[in-house]
XYZ file of C-alpha atoms in Angstrom:
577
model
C -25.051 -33.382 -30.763
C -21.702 -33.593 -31.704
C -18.538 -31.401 -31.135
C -17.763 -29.598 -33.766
C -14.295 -28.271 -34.909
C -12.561 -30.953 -33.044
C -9.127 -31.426 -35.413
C -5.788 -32.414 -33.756
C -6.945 -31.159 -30.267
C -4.027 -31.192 -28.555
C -2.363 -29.375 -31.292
C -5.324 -26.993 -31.582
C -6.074 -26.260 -28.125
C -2.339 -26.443 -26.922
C 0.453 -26.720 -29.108
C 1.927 -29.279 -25.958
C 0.753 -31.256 -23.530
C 3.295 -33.709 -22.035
C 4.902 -35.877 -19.988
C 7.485 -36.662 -17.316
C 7.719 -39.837 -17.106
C 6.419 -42.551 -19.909
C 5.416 -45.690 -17.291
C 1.888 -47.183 -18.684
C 2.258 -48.858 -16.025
C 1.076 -45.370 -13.612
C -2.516 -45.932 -14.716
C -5.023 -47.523 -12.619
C -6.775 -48.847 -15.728
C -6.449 -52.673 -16.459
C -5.432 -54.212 -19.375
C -8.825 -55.993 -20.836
C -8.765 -58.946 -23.444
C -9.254 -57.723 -27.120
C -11.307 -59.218 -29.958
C -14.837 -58.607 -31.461
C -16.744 -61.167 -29.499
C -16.483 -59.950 -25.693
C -15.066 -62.502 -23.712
C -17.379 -62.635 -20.461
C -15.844 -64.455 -17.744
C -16.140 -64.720 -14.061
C -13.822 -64.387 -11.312
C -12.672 -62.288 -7.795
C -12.740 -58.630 -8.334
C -10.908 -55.775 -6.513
C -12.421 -54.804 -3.759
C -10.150 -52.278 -2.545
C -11.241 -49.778 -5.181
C -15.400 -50.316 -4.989
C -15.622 -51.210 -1.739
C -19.206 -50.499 -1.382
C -19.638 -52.179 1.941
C -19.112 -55.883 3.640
C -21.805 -57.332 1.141
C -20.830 -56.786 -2.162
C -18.542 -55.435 -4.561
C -19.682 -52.125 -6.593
C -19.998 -53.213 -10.179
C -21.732 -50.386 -11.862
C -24.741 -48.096 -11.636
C -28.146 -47.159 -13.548
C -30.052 -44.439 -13.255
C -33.442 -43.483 -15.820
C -34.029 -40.641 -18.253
C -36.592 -37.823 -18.933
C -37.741 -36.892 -22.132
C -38.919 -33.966 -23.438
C -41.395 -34.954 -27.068
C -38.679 -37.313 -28.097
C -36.561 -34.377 -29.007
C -34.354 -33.791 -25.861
C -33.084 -37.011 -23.816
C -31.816 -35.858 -20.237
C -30.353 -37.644 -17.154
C -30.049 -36.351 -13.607
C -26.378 -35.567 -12.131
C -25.664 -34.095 -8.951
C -22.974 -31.359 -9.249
C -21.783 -30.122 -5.476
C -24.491 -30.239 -3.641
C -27.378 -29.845 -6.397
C -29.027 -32.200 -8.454
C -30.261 -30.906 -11.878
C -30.967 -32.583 -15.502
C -28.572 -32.234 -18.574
C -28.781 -33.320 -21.847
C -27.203 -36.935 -22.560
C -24.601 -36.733 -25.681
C -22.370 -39.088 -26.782
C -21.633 -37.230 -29.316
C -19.439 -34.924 -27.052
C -16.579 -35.287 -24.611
C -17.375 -32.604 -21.495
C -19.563 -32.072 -19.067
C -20.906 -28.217 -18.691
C -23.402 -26.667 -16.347
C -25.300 -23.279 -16.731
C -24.003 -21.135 -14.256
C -25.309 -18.483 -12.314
C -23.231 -15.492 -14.074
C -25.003 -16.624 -17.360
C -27.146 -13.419 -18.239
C -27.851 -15.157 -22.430
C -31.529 -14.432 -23.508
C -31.736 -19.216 -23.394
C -30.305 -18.579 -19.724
C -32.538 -15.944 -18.542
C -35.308 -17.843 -20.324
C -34.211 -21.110 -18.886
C -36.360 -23.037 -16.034
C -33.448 -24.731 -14.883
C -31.329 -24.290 -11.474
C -28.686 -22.549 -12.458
C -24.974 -24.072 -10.713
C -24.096 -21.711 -8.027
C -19.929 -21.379 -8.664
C -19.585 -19.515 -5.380
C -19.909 -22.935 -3.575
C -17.680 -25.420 -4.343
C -16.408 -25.218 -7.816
C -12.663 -24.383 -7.917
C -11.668 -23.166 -10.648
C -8.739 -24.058 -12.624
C -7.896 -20.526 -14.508
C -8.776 -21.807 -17.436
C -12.063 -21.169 -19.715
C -13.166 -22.903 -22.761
C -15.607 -22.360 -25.841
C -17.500 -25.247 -26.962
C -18.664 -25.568 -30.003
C -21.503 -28.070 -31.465
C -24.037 -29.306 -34.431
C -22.985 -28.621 -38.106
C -23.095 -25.741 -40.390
C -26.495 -25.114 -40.152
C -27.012 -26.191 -36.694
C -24.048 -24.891 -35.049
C -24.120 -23.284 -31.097
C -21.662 -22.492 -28.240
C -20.877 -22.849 -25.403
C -18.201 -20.773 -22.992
C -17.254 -20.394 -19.485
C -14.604 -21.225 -16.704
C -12.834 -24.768 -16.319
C -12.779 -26.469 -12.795
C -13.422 -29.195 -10.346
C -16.081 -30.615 -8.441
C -17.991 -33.901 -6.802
C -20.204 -35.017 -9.255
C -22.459 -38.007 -8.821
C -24.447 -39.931 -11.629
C -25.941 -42.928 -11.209
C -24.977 -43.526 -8.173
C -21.899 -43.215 -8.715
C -19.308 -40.185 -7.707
C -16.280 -38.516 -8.400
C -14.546 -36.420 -6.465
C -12.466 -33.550 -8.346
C -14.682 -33.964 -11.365
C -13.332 -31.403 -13.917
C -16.549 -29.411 -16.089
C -17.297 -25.865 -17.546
C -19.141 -23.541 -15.783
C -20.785 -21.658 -18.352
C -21.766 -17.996 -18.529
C -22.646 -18.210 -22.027
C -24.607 -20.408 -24.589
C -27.296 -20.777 -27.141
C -27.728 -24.425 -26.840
C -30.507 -25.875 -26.688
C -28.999 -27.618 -24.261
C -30.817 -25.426 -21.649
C -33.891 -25.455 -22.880
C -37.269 -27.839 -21.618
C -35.811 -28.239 -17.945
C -32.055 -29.176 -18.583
C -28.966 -27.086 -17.552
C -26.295 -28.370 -19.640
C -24.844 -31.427 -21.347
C -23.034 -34.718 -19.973
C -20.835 -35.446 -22.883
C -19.759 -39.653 -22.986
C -17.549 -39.426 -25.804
C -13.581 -40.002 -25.907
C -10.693 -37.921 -24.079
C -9.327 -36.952 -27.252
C -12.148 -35.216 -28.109
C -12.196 -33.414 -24.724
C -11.659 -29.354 -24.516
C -12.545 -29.632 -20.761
C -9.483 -32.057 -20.114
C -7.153 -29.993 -22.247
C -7.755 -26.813 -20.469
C -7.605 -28.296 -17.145
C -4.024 -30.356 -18.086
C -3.016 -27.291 -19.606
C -3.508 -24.947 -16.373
C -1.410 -27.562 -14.253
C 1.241 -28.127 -16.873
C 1.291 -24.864 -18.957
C 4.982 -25.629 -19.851
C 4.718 -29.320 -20.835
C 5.362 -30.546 -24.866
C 3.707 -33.456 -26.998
C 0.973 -35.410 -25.458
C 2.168 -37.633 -22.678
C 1.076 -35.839 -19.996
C -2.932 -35.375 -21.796
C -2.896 -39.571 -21.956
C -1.545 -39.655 -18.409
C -3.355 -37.003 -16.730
C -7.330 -38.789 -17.958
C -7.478 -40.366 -14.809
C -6.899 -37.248 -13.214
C -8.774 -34.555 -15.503
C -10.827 -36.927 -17.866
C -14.310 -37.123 -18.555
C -16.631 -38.017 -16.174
C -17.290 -41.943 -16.755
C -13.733 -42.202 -18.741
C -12.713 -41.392 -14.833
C -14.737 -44.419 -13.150
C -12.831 -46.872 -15.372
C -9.352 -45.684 -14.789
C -10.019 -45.251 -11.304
C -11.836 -48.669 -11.641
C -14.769 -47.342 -9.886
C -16.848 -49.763 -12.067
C -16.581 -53.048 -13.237
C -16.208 -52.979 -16.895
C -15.339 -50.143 -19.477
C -18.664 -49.541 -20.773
C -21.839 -47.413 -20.984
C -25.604 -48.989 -22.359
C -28.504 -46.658 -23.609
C -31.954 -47.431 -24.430
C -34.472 -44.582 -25.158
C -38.139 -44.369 -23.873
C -40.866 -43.296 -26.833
C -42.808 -40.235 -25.699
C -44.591 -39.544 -29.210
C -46.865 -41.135 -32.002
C -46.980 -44.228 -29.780
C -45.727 -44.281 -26.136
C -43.525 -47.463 -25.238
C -40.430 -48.783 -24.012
C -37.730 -47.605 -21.169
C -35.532 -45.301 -21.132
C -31.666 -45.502 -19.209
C -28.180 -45.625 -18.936
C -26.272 -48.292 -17.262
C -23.031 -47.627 -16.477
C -20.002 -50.776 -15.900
C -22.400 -53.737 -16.905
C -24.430 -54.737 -19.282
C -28.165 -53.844 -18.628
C -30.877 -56.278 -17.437
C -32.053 -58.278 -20.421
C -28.818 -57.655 -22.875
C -27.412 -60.946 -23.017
C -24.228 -60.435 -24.717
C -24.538 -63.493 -27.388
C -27.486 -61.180 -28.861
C -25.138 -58.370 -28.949
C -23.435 -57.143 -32.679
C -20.112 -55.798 -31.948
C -17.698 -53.822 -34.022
C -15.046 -51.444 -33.938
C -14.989 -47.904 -33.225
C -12.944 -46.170 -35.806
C -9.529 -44.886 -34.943
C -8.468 -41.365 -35.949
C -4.705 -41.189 -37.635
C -3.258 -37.868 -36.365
C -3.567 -37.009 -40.370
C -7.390 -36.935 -40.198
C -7.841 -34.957 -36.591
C -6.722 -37.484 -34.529
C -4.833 -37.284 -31.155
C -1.049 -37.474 -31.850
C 0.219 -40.236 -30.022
C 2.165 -39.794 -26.409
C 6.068 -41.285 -26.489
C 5.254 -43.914 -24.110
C 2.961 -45.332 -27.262
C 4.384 -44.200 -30.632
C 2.560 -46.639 -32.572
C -0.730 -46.722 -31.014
C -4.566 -44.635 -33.008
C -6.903 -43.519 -30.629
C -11.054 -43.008 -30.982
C -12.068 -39.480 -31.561
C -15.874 -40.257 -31.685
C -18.742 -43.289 -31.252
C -18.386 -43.325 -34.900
C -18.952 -47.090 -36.721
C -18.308 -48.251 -40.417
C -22.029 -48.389 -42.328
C -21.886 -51.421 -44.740
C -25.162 -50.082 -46.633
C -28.657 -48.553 -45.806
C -31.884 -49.922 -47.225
C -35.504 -48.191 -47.737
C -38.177 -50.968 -47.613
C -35.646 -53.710 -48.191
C -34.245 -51.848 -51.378
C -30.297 -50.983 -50.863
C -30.164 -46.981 -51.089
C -27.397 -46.016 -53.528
C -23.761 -44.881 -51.977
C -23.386 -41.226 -51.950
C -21.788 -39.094 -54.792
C -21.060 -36.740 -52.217
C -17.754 -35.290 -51.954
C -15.740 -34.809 -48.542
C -14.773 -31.287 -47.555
C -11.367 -31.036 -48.312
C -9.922 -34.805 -47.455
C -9.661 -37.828 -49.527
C -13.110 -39.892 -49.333
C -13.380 -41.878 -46.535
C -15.242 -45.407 -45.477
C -19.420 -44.770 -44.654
C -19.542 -44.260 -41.041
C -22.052 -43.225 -38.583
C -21.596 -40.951 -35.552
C -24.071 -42.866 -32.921
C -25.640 -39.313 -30.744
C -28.173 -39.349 -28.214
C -27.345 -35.885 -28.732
C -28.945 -35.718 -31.619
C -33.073 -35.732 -32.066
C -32.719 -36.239 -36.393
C -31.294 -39.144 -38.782
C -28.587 -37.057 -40.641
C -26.723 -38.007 -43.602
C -25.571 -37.547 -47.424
C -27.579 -34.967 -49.136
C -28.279 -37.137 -52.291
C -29.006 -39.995 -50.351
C -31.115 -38.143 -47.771
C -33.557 -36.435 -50.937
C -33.858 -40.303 -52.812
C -34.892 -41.331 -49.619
C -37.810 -38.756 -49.106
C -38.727 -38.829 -52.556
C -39.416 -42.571 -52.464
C -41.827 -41.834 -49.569
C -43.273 -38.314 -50.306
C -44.819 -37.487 -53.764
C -45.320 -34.352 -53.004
C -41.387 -34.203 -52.020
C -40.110 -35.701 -55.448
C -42.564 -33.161 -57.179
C -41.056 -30.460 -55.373
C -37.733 -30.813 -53.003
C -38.482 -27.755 -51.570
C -41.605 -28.672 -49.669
C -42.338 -30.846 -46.567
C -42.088 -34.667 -47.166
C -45.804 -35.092 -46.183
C -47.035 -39.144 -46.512
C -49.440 -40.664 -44.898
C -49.154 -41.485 -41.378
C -49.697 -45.436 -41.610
C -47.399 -45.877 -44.325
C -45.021 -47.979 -42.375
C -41.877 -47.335 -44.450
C -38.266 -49.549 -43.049
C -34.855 -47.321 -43.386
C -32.598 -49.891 -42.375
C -28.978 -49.807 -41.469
C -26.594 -52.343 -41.808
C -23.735 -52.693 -39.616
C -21.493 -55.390 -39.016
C -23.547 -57.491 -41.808
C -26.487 -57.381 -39.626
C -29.465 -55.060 -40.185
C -30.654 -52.743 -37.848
C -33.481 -50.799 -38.741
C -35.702 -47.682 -37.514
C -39.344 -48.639 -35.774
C -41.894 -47.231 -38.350
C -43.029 -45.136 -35.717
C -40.134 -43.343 -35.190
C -39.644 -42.564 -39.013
C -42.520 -40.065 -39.431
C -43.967 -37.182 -37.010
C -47.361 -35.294 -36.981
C -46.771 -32.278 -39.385
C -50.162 -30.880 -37.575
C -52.555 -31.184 -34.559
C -55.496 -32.695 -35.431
C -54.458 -34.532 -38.577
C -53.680 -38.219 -38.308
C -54.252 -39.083 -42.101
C -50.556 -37.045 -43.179
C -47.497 -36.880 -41.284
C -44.042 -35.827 -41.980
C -40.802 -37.205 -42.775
C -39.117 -34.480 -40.628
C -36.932 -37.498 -38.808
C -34.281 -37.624 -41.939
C -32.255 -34.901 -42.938
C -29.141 -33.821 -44.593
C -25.689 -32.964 -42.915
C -22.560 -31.749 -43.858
C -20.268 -34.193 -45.597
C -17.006 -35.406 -44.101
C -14.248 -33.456 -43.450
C -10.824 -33.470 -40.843
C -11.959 -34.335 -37.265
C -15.477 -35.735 -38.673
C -15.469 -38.617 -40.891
C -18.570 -39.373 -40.535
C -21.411 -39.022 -43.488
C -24.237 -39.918 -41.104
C -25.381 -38.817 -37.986
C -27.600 -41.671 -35.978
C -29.367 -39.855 -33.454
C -32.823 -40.570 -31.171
C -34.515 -42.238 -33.436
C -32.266 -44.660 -34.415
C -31.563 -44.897 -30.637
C -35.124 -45.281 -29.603
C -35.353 -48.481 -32.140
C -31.823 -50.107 -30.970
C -30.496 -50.647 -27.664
C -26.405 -49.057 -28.229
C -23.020 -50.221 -25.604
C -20.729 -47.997 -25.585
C -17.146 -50.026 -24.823
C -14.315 -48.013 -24.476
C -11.715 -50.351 -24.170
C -8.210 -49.323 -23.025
C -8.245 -45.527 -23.030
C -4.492 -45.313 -22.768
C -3.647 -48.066 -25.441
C -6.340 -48.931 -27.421
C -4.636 -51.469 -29.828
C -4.223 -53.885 -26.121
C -8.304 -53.566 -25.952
C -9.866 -51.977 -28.945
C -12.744 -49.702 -28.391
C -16.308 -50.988 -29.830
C -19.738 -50.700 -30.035
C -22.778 -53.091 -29.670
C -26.083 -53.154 -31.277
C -29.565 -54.956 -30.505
C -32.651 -54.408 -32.737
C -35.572 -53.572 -30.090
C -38.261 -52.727 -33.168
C -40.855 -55.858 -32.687
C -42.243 -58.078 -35.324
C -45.064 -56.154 -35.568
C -44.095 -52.657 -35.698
C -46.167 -52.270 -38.595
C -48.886 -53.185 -36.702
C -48.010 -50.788 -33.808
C -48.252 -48.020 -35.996
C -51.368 -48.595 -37.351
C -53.110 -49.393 -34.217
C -51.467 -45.782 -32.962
C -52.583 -44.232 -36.174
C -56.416 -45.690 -35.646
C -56.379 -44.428 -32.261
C -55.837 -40.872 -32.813
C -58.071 -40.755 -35.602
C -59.997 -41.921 -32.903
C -59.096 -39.331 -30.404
C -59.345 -36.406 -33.052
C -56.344 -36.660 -34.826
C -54.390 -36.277 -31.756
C -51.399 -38.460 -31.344
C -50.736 -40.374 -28.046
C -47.977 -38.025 -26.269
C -45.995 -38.440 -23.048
C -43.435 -36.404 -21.010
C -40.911 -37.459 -18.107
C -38.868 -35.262 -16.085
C -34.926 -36.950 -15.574
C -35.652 -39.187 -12.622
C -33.548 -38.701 -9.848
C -33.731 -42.170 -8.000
C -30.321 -44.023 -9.210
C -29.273 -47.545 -8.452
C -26.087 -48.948 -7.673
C -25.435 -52.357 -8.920
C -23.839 -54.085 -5.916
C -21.743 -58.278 -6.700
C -24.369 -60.557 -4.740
C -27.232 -57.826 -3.486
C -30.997 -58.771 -4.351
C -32.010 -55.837 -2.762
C -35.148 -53.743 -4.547
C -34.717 -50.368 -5.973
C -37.317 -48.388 -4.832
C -38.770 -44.955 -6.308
C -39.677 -41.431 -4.887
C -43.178 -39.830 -5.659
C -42.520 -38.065 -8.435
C -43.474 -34.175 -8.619
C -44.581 -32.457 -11.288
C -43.760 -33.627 -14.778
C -44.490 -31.153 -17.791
C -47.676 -31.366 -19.463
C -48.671 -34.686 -21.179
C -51.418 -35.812 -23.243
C -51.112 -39.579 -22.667
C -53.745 -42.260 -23.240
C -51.527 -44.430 -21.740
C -48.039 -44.976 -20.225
C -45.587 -47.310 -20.568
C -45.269 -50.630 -18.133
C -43.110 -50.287 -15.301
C -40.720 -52.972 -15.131
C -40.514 -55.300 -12.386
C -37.846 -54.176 -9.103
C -34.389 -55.531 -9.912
C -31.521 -56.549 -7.741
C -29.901 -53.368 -6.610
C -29.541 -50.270 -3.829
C -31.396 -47.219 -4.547
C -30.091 -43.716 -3.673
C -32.065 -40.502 -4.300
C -30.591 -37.142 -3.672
C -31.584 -35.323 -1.265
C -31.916 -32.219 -3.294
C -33.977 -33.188 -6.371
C -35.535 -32.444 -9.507
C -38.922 -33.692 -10.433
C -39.102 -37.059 -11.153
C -41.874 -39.062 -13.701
C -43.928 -41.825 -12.136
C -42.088 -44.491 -13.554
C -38.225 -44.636 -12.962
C -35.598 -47.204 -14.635
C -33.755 -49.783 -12.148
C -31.321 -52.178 -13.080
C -29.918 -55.046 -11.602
C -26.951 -56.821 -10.756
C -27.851 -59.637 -12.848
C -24.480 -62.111 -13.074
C -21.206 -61.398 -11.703
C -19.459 -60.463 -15.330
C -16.209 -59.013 -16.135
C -13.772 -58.265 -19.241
C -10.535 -57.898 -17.177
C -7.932 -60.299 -17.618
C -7.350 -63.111 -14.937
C -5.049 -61.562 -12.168
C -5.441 -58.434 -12.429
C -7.010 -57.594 -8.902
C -4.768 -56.939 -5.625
C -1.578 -57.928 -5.600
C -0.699 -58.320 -9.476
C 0.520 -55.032 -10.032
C 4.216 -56.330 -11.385
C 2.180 -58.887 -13.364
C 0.376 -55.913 -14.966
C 3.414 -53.930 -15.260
C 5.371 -56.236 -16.963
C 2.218 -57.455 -19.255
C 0.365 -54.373 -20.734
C 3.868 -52.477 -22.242
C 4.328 -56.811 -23.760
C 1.013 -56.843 -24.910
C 1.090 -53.205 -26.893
C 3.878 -53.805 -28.497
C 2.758 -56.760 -29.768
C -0.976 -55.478 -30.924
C 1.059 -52.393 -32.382
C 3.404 -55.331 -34.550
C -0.058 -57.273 -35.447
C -1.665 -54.076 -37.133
C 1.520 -52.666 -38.961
């Protein structure tokens, strides 16, 4: 789910944040080579900063997901000394925990453990409201802004700044998780802006909000500053609990994941937000460069059934019309987009839709329809099996278009006219590459797309529809708990991840599960204080020794990076002018 409300933010939130000194050069993040076509290459790495022991340099981490009917995607972090299961959202900045002084009806109903503040948190003084979904699917968020050790995937953070919230409605809480883990960009971040603000309440402009991400930043915009990982990027693939159970679900954190070879991977550009449109203004030390609000990517066109879908008429809410984008959000269970477009779409494949807009898009369940997107000239489209859902138990001749729906148009701070959530996810594996968080223009942020849906999807779906006609009409269904065994991915280890027993995962009706993959190079860690965990956990392995950093910039080239990244922005900020 996706921020909402999220114009200017520094402006918004604090009319200044800012800066003492202007030096780049302060940040622990490396420059990285630009260009749409990721330039792999090998060399010596800087052990000083992932030092994980005499063996091997720390590269990145993985750790698997649970999933709760396809609707709720959640991933195990361990906050102080307790492990528990939030939601994973890229389409949000912060990271928030349900607290223990949260008394809302979803907290008291809530089977989650509740973060205990009276431990370790330390709280900054300041409190924030969060605010997500659209118009019609809006929620908050609110509580108290400090610091703790957070771990996920291995991986930890001391001083990790977060919300403890007292209060929500999100949904967030709901089916076993206590809170979100957003993975989107600083500038979208309340929980950074609060935090900066409390230790510089006096400070103008933004200098000191750029600076400070390192410090007070989201979570895994933190590992790459601090270079905790090896390269400046996230990778999700989604696990398919419903209709007909396959494939794996994870995150891999600061490499690519096992499989992804990056010649199959489509790149392109994360759009950049001009202060004008809600974007962060920029700090003094970079006048000239844009910075990523959102995972948000330009959508050339979108097909039903190899037909191209006409643009939308729709208007934007009160900015000139922009380029078709998508926000990419785990956070999100639904395909949202353009009213118009969204209705031709489920009148094409309903009947008793186009005959009346007002009831459910029912179709049969082995129709097999393609809703396709294409970005960066290449088409990615949705498994059939993830476009329709049983509209009841015990009927596996009609299902329901209920994956599609309509969203608010675009408007300042949100660009975007659609919102590609799970099961666009659960069809494509998505990297998430941020790039250089402090000057973007030196290495642009981007994202990367493979197509996971098979040849024979079609196929799949029919075989899934015969079998619960078979099985009474009931649909093969599966549910995993957020598995707390994480591995990290060590330079040169081929040691096995290994997995805990699980305990007990919420109720499933499975005919079948999944096939576990086979152990991959890496070191597992499990917490000592867990949540249940489903039979089958995700590994990942430390494949090839890969890196995006430029040549020379481990120990001892610190004036060579000094000197080179101011060079190098001015000259990226000339080449786009």
């Amino acid at each position: 789910m996706y921020t909402s409300s999220w114009c200017a933010l520094v402006l918004v939130v604090f009319p200044a944040l800012a800066a003492a000194l202007p030096l780049p050069g302060q940040t622990s993040q490396n420059a990285r080579r630009g260009g749409v076509v990721l330039p792999f290459i090998k060399h010596s790495r800087r052990v000083a900063a992932r030092d994980a022991d005499a063996d091997g340099d720390v590269l990145g981490g993985t750790v698997g997901l649970g999933d709760s009917a396809d609707l709720f995607y959640t991933v195990a972090v361990t906050v102080g000394d307790s492990t528990t299961a939030v939601n994973l959202d890229t389409g949000s900045s912060d990271l928030w925990v349900m607290s223990t002084a949260c008394r809302t009806k979803q907290c008291r109903q809530s089977t989650a453990q509740p973060y205990d503040v009276s431990k370790s948190f330390r709280a900054s003084g300041a409190a924030v409201t969060l605010k997500y979904g659209d118009s019609v699917t809006g929620t908050h968020a609110s509580g108290p802004v400090g610091r703790d050790t957070v771990t996920l995937a291995a991986l930890t953070l001391e001083d990790q700044t977060l919300a403890a919230v007292n209060d929500t409605d999100n949904s967030a809480i709901s089916n076993g998780g206590a809170g979100i883990l957003g993975l989107g960009f600083p500038a979208q971040s309340f929980v950074q802006a609060a935090a900066v603000g409390a230790e510089f309440p006096s400070t103008t402009g933004t200098d000191t909000f750029v600076e400070q991400t390192s410090k007070s930043g989201p979570l895994v915009s933190r590992l790459i500053m601090t270079d905790a990982i090896d390269d400046p990027l996230f990778a999700i693939t989604l696990q398919r609990n419903t209709i007909d159970v396959s494939g794996e679900g994870q995150i891999t954190i600061g490499q690519l994941p096992e499989g992804i070879d990056n010649s199959s991977i489509t790149w392109v550009p994360v759009r950049l937000y001009d202060p004008v449109d809600g974007g962060l203004q920029p700090p003094s030390f970079a006048p000239n460069e844009k910075y990523p609000l959102r995972w948000e990517v330009d959508i050339d066109a979108v097909y039903l059934d190899g037909q191209k879908l006409p643009d939308s008429t729709q208007q934007p809410n009160g900015i000139k019309k922009p380029s078709v984008s998508a926000l990419i959000d785990t956070g999100n269970s639904l395909i949202r987009g353009p009213s118009d477009v969204v209705n031709n779409i489920l009148s094409a494949v309903s009947p008793a839709y186009a005959a009346d807009p007002t009831s459910q898009p029912i179709l049969p369940c082995d129709a097999g329809h393609n809703l396709t997107f294409q970005i960066g000239g290449k088409l990615f489209p949705v498994d059939p099996r993830d476009f329709v859902s049983q509209a009841k138990r015990g009927d596996a001749q009609n299902c329901v278009a209920s994956n599609v729906v309509s969203t608010d148009p675009p408007s300042l701070g949100a660009l975007f006219s659609w919102n590609l959530g799970d099961p666009f996810l659960k069809s494509n594996a998505v990297i998430f590459y941020y790039g250089n968080l402090t000057h973007p223009s030196v290495d642009p942020p981007r994202m990367g797309f493979v197509s996971l849906v098979p040849q024979n999807a079609d196929a799949l779906l029919d075989d899934a529809v015969e079998d619960a006609q078979k099985a009474g009409g009931v649909f093969e269904t599966k549910a995993d708990a957020a598995p707390t065994v994480s591995s990290l991915i060590i330079e040169g280890q081929t040691e096995s991840a290994t997995s805990s027993k699980p305990a007990a995962t919420p109720a499933s009706t499975s005919a079948g599960s999944p096939k576990a993959s086979a152990p991959l190079a890496s070191v597992s860690i499990t917490p000592s204080d867990t949540i249940a965990a489903p039979a089958q956990s995700a590994s990942q392995s430390s494949a090839a020794s890969l890196s995006l950093r430029l040549p020379g910039s481990g120990s001892g080239s610190s004036m060579w990076y000094t000197l080179l990244l101011p060079t190098l922005s001015l000259v990226a900020s000339l080449c786009i002018l």
